Amino acid sequence: MALSITGAAAETPKDTLVVADAIDDVITLDPGEVSEIGGVLTTNQVYQQLVGFDPADPAMIVGILAKSWTVAEDGVTFTFTMDRSARFASGNPVTAHDAEYSLRRIVKMKSRSAFIITQFGFTPENVDEMIKATDDDTLVVKIGEPYAPSFFLYCLSSYVGAIVDSNTVKAHEVNGDFGNAWLKSENSAGSGPFVLTKWAPKESITLSRNDNFWGTAPTLKRIVLRHVAESATQRLMLEKGDIDIANKLSPDDHDALAANPDIAKLTGLSGTIYYMGLNTRNGLLGNEKFREAMKYLVDYQGIADTISRGTMEVHQTMIPRGFLGALDYNPYSYDLEKAKALMAEAGVTGDTSFNMVVWNTPPYTDFAQAIQATMASAGITLNLEVVDGKQWLTRYRNADLDIWLGLWGPDYPDPHSNAKAFSVNADYAPDKSAGLADRFGWTNDDLSKRTMAAVREQDTATRQKMYEDIQREHTLISPFIYMFQEKRAVGLRANVKGVVLGSTFADDRYWAVSKD
């Protein structure tokens, strides 16, 4: 299949969906360790979980590979009954033993994504006792302590809860790696509607239809994800018919396409939050008053109304709108005099300079330049280190920076996905996993304790109030400058039908897509 961005108008094959996105951040396609946007988008088309949720109503938890489940009175024992009509791409039946292997595998691999599961008290030493298949039909899981039952089910619905074909993966294990080397590049072992065919890093990922899929067969024969970082290039390719979906169009590009009858626009509210993380280990960034001053040096509404119009809304708390506990609380706006007064209280007497790591793709570069300008008005120089997606994530994970301009997408539609990351220090996490608070060198014992109490609260109304109170304080004192919640606006060819935009991290669904 040849695709070009020059020459006469083209059209992608009717049986192929071509999606343009920024996917140079992908470093693995093993569902047990994947966490980058492009990687999760890929594995969500290839693998399935025990349970999921309705994207139109995230409060509705539905069975996928499990046809039913029960929660014992002790609040810690979950019993899943498998849907035995399910089949892997290999043709092997999906059994409770596959689910047992898959969930144990995540814990024993100790991957960076394992925290979603290990926060329930699973360790490599105890997981064989806590996760057991009693027969091919029945999986029994015992978690470490009672939580709101929906919280555990939501975690199982995340990308890391993918169930792999244990027989196939075991056949490709090398030196106890649980098949990781085999799965992370150009192989897959899922039960979803597509299989992984090819991955050319920083170029493209190709998926082919799973002809053994046990559900409704996809119309598409293949999906191609192409790395195209520039919005203008995505627009040109969409207009020419070289791609079917453009995931990263700027507001200007959407405006330019509005009158084109061959192009449609798909919108929805995403759970993705854009923020600046300030490394409190680095000089003045550890000073709470100085951090507060910086929060008054971003023109939030100005950015939302201009360079991000129609694609972002101002949002200054850690839990996204649409989730339990979400709060309409935006205490900051651009206020130069207020910022200068706070800087004086912080003891700042001269100009300051920080390095900010930025992904070399919109909207990050646009945000960075706008913020750089308003910070400069108060004598704060931001040196922009514009890097590719892989370097951007590596610097962030190693805390090798002063400031990180990035995003956080919830891994599952429960407020704890965000609250744990931004508020809970490793000492208070059941699995001792480090979150964003630790990554940026910030510790708050009180908020850590209160956040963990909220996820254990069984009464929904009480739990909601706890998150609301936590967020008001967290927004004010934390080293995170929350700026925007994403409003998805995706451009697509008018003949493309059936795309479902996800509400959580890279959860778009392509398996029901058809092309007129």
C-alpha positions in Angstrom: 0.0 0.0 0.0 1.6 3.3 -1.1 0.5 6.5 0.6 1.7 9.9 -0.5 1.3 13.5 0.8 1.9 15.0 -2.5 0.4 14.9 -6.0 -3.2 14.3 -6.9 -6.0 13.6 -4.5 -5.7 10.0 -3.2 -7.9 7.7 -1.2 -6.9 5.0 1.3 -8.1 1.5 0.5 -11.7 0.8 1.6 -10.6 -2.0 3.9 -7.8 0.1 5.6 -8.0 2.8 8.2 -5.1 5.1 8.3 -4.7 7.3 11.4 -2.2 10.1 11.8 -0.9 10.8 15.3 2.2 11.5 17.3 3.5 8.0 18.1 7.2 8.6 18.5 6.8 8.1 22.2 6.2 4.3 21.9 8.9 2.1 23.3 7.0 -1.2 23.8 3.8 -2.9 22.7 3.8 -5.6 25.4 0.4 -5.0 27.1 2.0 -5.7 30.5 4.3 -2.8 30.3 2.9 -0.4 27.7 2.0 3.1 29.0 2.6 5.6 26.1 -0.3 7.1 24.2 0.4 5.4 20.9 1.2 2.1 22.6 -2.0 2.1 24.6 -4.0 3.1 21.6 -2.5 0.1 19.7 -2.9 -2.5 22.4 -6.5 -1.5 23.0 -7.3 -2.7 19.5 -5.5 -6.0 20.0 -6.2 -7.2 23.6 -9.2 -7.5 25.8 -9.8 -7.4 29.6 -12.0 -9.3 32.0 -14.3 -6.2 32.3 -14.7 -2.8 30.6 -16.9 0.2 30.7 -19.3 1.8 28.3 -17.5 4.9 26.8 -20.9 6.7 26.5 -21.5 6.0 30.2 -18.3 5.2 32.1 -20.3 4.5 35.3 -21.6 1.3 33.5 -19.1 -1.6 34.0 -19.6 -4.4 31.5 -18.2 -7.9 31.1 -15.8 -8.6 28.3 -13.9 -11.9 28.8 -15.7 -12.4 32.1 -19.5 -12.9 31.6 -20.2 -12.3 35.3 -18.6 -11.6 38.7 -19.4 -11.5 42.3 -17.9 -9.7 45.3 -17.9 -11.6 48.7 -19.2 -10.0 51.9 -15.6 -9.6 53.0 -15.1 -7.0 50.3 -11.8 -8.5 49.2 -12.8 -11.7 47.3 -13.8 -11.3 43.6 -15.0 -14.3 41.6 -15.1 -14.0 37.8 -16.9 -16.5 35.5 -15.3 -16.6 32.1 -17.2 -16.3 28.8 -16.1 -19.5 27.2 -17.1 -18.5 23.7 -14.0 -16.2 23.7 -11.0 -17.2 21.5 -7.5 -15.8 21.1 -6.2 -15.0 17.7 -4.3 -18.3 17.8 -7.6 -20.1 18.0 -7.0 -21.2 21.6 -9.9 -20.7 24.0 -9.7 -18.0 26.6 -9.8 -19.6 30.0 -9.5 -18.5 33.7 -6.0 -20.0 33.5 -5.0 -17.4 30.9 -6.4 -14.6 33.1 -4.5 -16.0 36.1 -1.3 -16.1 34.1 -1.8 -12.6 32.7 -2.5 -10.9 36.0 0.3 -12.7 37.8 2.6 -11.9 34.9 2.1 -8.1 35.3 3.1 -8.4 39.0 6.1 -10.6 38.5 7.5 -8.5 35.6 7.5 -5.5 37.9 6.9 -3.2 34.9 6.3 0.5 35.2 2.6 -0.1 34.5 2.2 -2.7 37.2 1.2 -0.2 39.9 -2.3 -0.2 38.5 -2.6 -3.8 39.8 0.0 -4.0 42.5 -1.7 -1.2 44.5 -4.1 -3.9 45.7 -1.4 -5.7 47.7 -0.1 -8.1 45.0 3.6 -8.9 45.1 5.7 -11.4 43.2 5.8 -13.4 46.4 2.1 -13.6 47.2 0.4 -13.2 43.8 0.2 -17.0 43.2 -1.9 -17.3 46.4 -4.1 -14.2 45.7 -4.9 -14.8 42.1 -6.1 -18.3 41.3 -8.0 -20.1 38.6 -10.0 -22.9 40.2 -10.9 -24.3 36.9 -11.1 -23.2 33.2 -14.3 -21.2 34.0 -13.5 -19.6 37.3 -11.0 -17.0 38.5 -10.8 -16.0 42.2 -8.9 -12.8 43.1 -8.3 -11.7 46.7 -7.2 -8.1 47.1 -5.3 -6.9 50.2 -8.0 -4.8 51.8 -11.5 -3.6 51.0 -12.0 -0.7 48.5 -15.0 0.6 46.7 -15.7 -2.5 44.5 -15.9 -0.4 41.3 -12.4 0.9 41.9 -10.9 -2.6 41.5 -13.0 -3.4 38.5 -12.0 -0.1 36.8 -8.4 -1.0 37.3 -8.9 -4.4 35.7 -10.5 -2.5 32.8 -7.4 -0.6 32.1 -4.9 -1.4 29.3 -2.6 -3.2 31.9 -5.5 -5.6 32.6 -5.2 -7.2 29.1 -5.4 -10.9 29.0 -2.8 -12.7 26.9 -2.8 -16.2 25.4 -0.7 -18.0 28.1 0.2 -21.0 25.9 1.5 -18.8 23.1 3.4 -16.4 25.4 5.0 -19.2 27.5 6.2 -20.8 24.3 8.2 -17.6 23.6 9.6 -17.0 27.1 13.4 -16.5 27.2 15.4 -16.6 30.5 12.3 -16.0 32.6 11.2 -12.8 30.7 7.5 -13.9 30.5 7.7 -13.5 26.7 8.4 -9.8 27.0 11.1 -9.6 24.3 8.7 -11.4 21.9 5.7 -9.3 22.7 7.2 -5.8 22.9 7.9 -5.4 19.2 6.1 -7.1 16.3 4.1 -9.9 17.9 0.9 -10.1 19.8 -1.2 -12.8 21.7 -4.6 -11.2 22.3 -8.3 -12.0 21.8 -9.2 -8.6 20.4 -10.4 -7.7 16.9 -6.9 -7.0 15.5 -3.4 -8.5 15.7 -0.1 -6.7 15.6 1.6 -7.1 12.2 4.4 -4.5 12.0 6.0 -1.7 14.1 8.5 0.7 12.6 9.5 2.9 15.6 8.8 6.6 15.0 7.2 5.8 11.7 4.1 3.5 11.8 2.3 0.6 13.5 0.2 -1.8 11.4 -2.6 -4.0 12.7 -4.4 -6.7 10.7 -7.8 -8.1 11.2 -8.1 -11.1 13.6 -9.8 -13.6 11.5 -10.4 -15.8 14.6 -12.1 -12.9 16.5 -14.9 -14.3 18.6 -17.1 -11.1 18.5 -18.5 -9.2 15.6 -15.9 -9.3 12.8 -14.4 -6.0 11.9 -15.1 -4.6 8.5 -11.6 -3.3 8.2 -8.8 -5.5 7.1 -6.1 -3.4 8.6 -5.3 -0.3 10.7 -2.2 1.8 10.1 -1.1 4.3 12.7 1.3 6.8 11.1 3.6 9.1 13.0 2.8 12.6 11.8 3.5 15.2 14.5 2.7 18.4 12.6 -0.9 19.4 12.5 -0.5 21.2 9.2 0.8 18.1 7.6 -2.0 16.0 9.1 -4.5 18.5 7.6 -2.9 18.3 4.1 -2.9 14.5 4.2 -6.5 14.5 5.4 -7.6 16.8 2.6 -5.8 14.7 0.0 -7.3 11.5 1.3 -3.9 10.0 2.3 -5.2 9.5 5.8 -8.6 8.8 7.2 -8.2 10.3 10.7 -6.2 13.2 11.9 -5.8 13.1 15.7 -3.7 16.2 16.2 -5.3 19.1 14.3 -4.9 22.6 15.5 -7.9 25.0 15.9 -6.8 26.8 12.7 -6.7 23.5 10.8 -10.2 22.6 12.0 -11.4 26.1 10.9 -9.9 25.6 7.5 -11.5 22.2 7.1 -15.0 23.3 8.3 -16.3 24.0 4.8 -14.9 20.9 3.2 -17.7 18.4 2.5 -15.3 15.5 2.4 -14.2 16.1 6.0 -16.1 15.5 9.2 -15.3 16.5 12.8 -15.8 14.2 15.8 -15.8 15.8 19.3 -15.9 14.6 22.8 -14.6 15.4 26.3 -11.4 13.6 27.2 -10.2 12.9 30.7 -6.7 14.2 29.7 -5.3 17.0 31.9 -2.4 19.2 30.7 -0.1 20.5 33.4 3.3 21.8 34.3 5.2 19.7 36.9 7.8 21.7 38.9 10.7 19.7 40.3 10.8 20.8 43.9 14.4 19.6 44.4 15.6 22.4 42.2 16.1 25.7 44.0 13.2 28.1 44.1 10.8 25.5 42.7 10.8 24.0 46.3 9.5 27.4 47.6 5.7 27.2 47.9 5.2 31.0 47.6 7.3 31.1 44.4 5.3 28.2 43.0 2.1 30.1 43.8 3.5 33.1 41.9 4.2 30.9 38.9 0.5 29.8 38.9 -0.5 33.4 38.4 1.8 33.8 35.4 -0.1 31.6 32.9 -2.8 33.1 30.8 -5.1 30.2 31.0 -8.2 31.7 29.4 -6.2 33.5 26.8 -4.6 30.3 25.6 -7.9 28.4 25.7 -9.6 31.2 23.7 -6.9 31.5 21.0 -4.3 28.9 20.2 -6.4 26.1 21.8 -9.9 27.4 21.0 -12.4 24.5 20.8 -9.8 21.9 21.9 -9.2 22.8 25.6 -11.1 24.2 28.5 -9.5 25.8 31.6 -9.2 23.1 34.3 -7.1 23.7 37.5 -7.7 20.5 39.6 -6.3 17.0 39.3 -9.6 15.1 38.7 -11.2 15.7 35.2 -14.7 16.9 34.7 -17.0 13.9 34.2 -15.4 11.8 37.0 -16.7 11.3 40.5 -15.3 14.1 42.7 -14.7 16.5 39.8 -14.7 20.2 41.0 -15.4 23.5 39.2 -12.5 25.3 40.9 -10.2 27.5 38.9 -8.6 30.0 41.3 -5.8 31.2 39.0 -5.7 33.7 36.2 -2.9 35.8 34.7 -2.1 38.4 37.3 1.4 40.0 37.0 1.1 42.2 40.1 -0.1 39.3 42.3 2.7 37.2 41.0 5.4 39.8 41.7 4.1 40.3 45.3 4.3 36.6 45.9 7.8 36.4 44.5 8.8 39.2 46.9 7.4 37.2 49.8 9.4 34.2 48.5 12.6 36.4 48.7 13.2 36.6 45.0 15.2 39.8 44.3 16.4 39.2 40.7 15.7 37.3 37.5 15.5 33.5 37.6 15.9 30.9 34.9 14.7 27.3 34.5 14.8 24.6 31.9 11.5 23.3 30.7 11.2 20.0 28.8 8.7 20.1 26.0 7.5 17.5 23.4 8.2 18.7 19.9 4.6 18.5 18.8 1.5 20.6 19.2 -0.1 21.6 21.5 3.0 21.4 23.8 5.1 23.7 21.7 2.3 26.2 21.4 1.6 26.1 25.2 5.3 26.4 26.0 5.9 29.5 23.9 2.8 31.3 25.3 3.8 30.4 28.9 7.4 31.4 28.2 6.2 34.9 27.2 4.0 35.5 30.3 6.6 34.1 32.7 9.2 36.5 31.2 7.1 39.5 32.2 7.9 38.7 35.8 11.6 38.0 35.2 11.3 34.2 35.0 13.2 32.8 32.0 12.0 29.4 30.7 14.7 27.8 28.5 12.6 25.4 26.3 14.2 22.1 25.7 12.1 20.8 22.8 12.7 17.0 22.3 11.0 14.0 20.7 8.5 11.9 22.5 10.9 9.3 23.7 13.3 11.8 25.2 10.4 13.8 26.7 9.2 10.7 28.6 12.7 9.6 29.6 13.5 13.0 31.1 10.2 13.0 33.0 10.6 9.5 34.3 14.2 10.2 35.5 13.2 13.6 37.0 16.0 15.0 34.9 14.6 18.5 34.5 13.4 21.6 36.3 10.0 21.8 34.7 8.0 19.3 32.6 5.2 20.4 30.3 3.0 17.4 29.8 -0.3 15.6 30.2 -1.8 13.0 32.4 -4.5 10.7 31.1 -6.4 8.5 33.6 -5.8 4.8 33.3 -9.4 4.0 34.3 -12.5 6.2 34.9 -12.1 6.4 38.7 -10.8 9.5 40.5 -8.1 7.5 42.2 -6.3 7.1 38.9 -5.4 10.8 39.1 -5.6 11.4 42.9 -3.1 8.7 43.7 -0.6 9.8 41.0 -0.6 13.5 42.0 -1.2 13.2 45.8 0.0 10.0 47.3 3.7 9.4 48.2 5.2 6.0 47.9 5.3 5.5 51.7 1.5 5.6 51.8 0.8 3.5 48.6 -0.1 -0.1 49.4 2.5 -1.3 46.9 5.0 1.5 47.8 4.9 2.6 44.1 6.1 6.2 43.4 3.7 8.6 41.7 4.0 12.0 40.3 4.3 13.6 43.7 7.4 11.6 44.3 8.7 12.1 40.8 8.7 15.9 41.3 10.1 15.7 44.8 7.0 16.7 46.7 5.8 15.2 50.0 2.6 15.9 51.8 1.7 13.3 54.5 -1.8 14.7 55.2 -2.9 14.7 51.6 -1.4 11.2 51.1 -3.4 9.8 54.0 -6.7 11.6 53.0 -6.4 10.4 49.4 -5.9 6.8 50.4 -8.9 7.1 52.8 -11.1 8.4 50.0 -10.4 5.3 47.8 -11.3 3.1 50.7 -14.6 4.9 51.4 -17.6 2.8 50.6 -20.2 5.5 50.6 -20.2 7.3 47.2 -21.5 10.7 48.4 -18.9 10.8 51.2 -16.2 9.7 48.8 -17.1 12.5 46.4 -16.9 15.2 49.2 -13.5 13.9 50.3 -12.1 14.3 46.8 -13.6 17.8 46.5 -11.9 18.9 49.7 -8.6 17.3 48.8 -8.5 19.0 45.4 -9.1 22.5 46.8 -6.0 22.2 48.9 -3.9 20.3 46.4 -4.4 22.9 43.6 -3.1 25.6 45.9 0.0 24.0 47.5 1.2 21.3 45.1 4.0 21.7 42.5 1.6 21.1 39.7 0.2 23.9 37.6 -3.0 22.4 36.2 -4.1 24.3 33.1 -6.5 22.5 30.7 -8.7 19.5 30.2 -8.8 18.3 26.6 -11.9 18.7 24.5 -11.3 16.1 21.7 -11.7 17.4 18.2 -10.7 14.8 15.6 -10.8 15.3 11.9 -11.8 12.4 9.7 -12.9 11.7 6.1 -16.7 12.0 5.8 -16.9 8.4 4.6 -15.5 7.0 7.9 -18.2 5.8 10.3 -18.2 4.1 13.7 -15.2 5.7 15.4 -15.7 5.8 19.2 -13.7 8.3 21.1 -12.6 7.1 24.5 -12.9 9.1 27.8 -9.8 7.7 29.3 -6.2 7.2 28.3 -5.9 6.5 24.6 -9.1 4.5 24.6 -10.4 5.3 21.1 -12.0 2.3 19.5 -11.7 1.5 15.9 -13.0 -2.0 15.6 -16.6 -1.0 14.5 -15.3 1.4 11.8 -16.6 1.1 8.3 -16.0 3.3 5.2 -18.8 4.2 2.8 
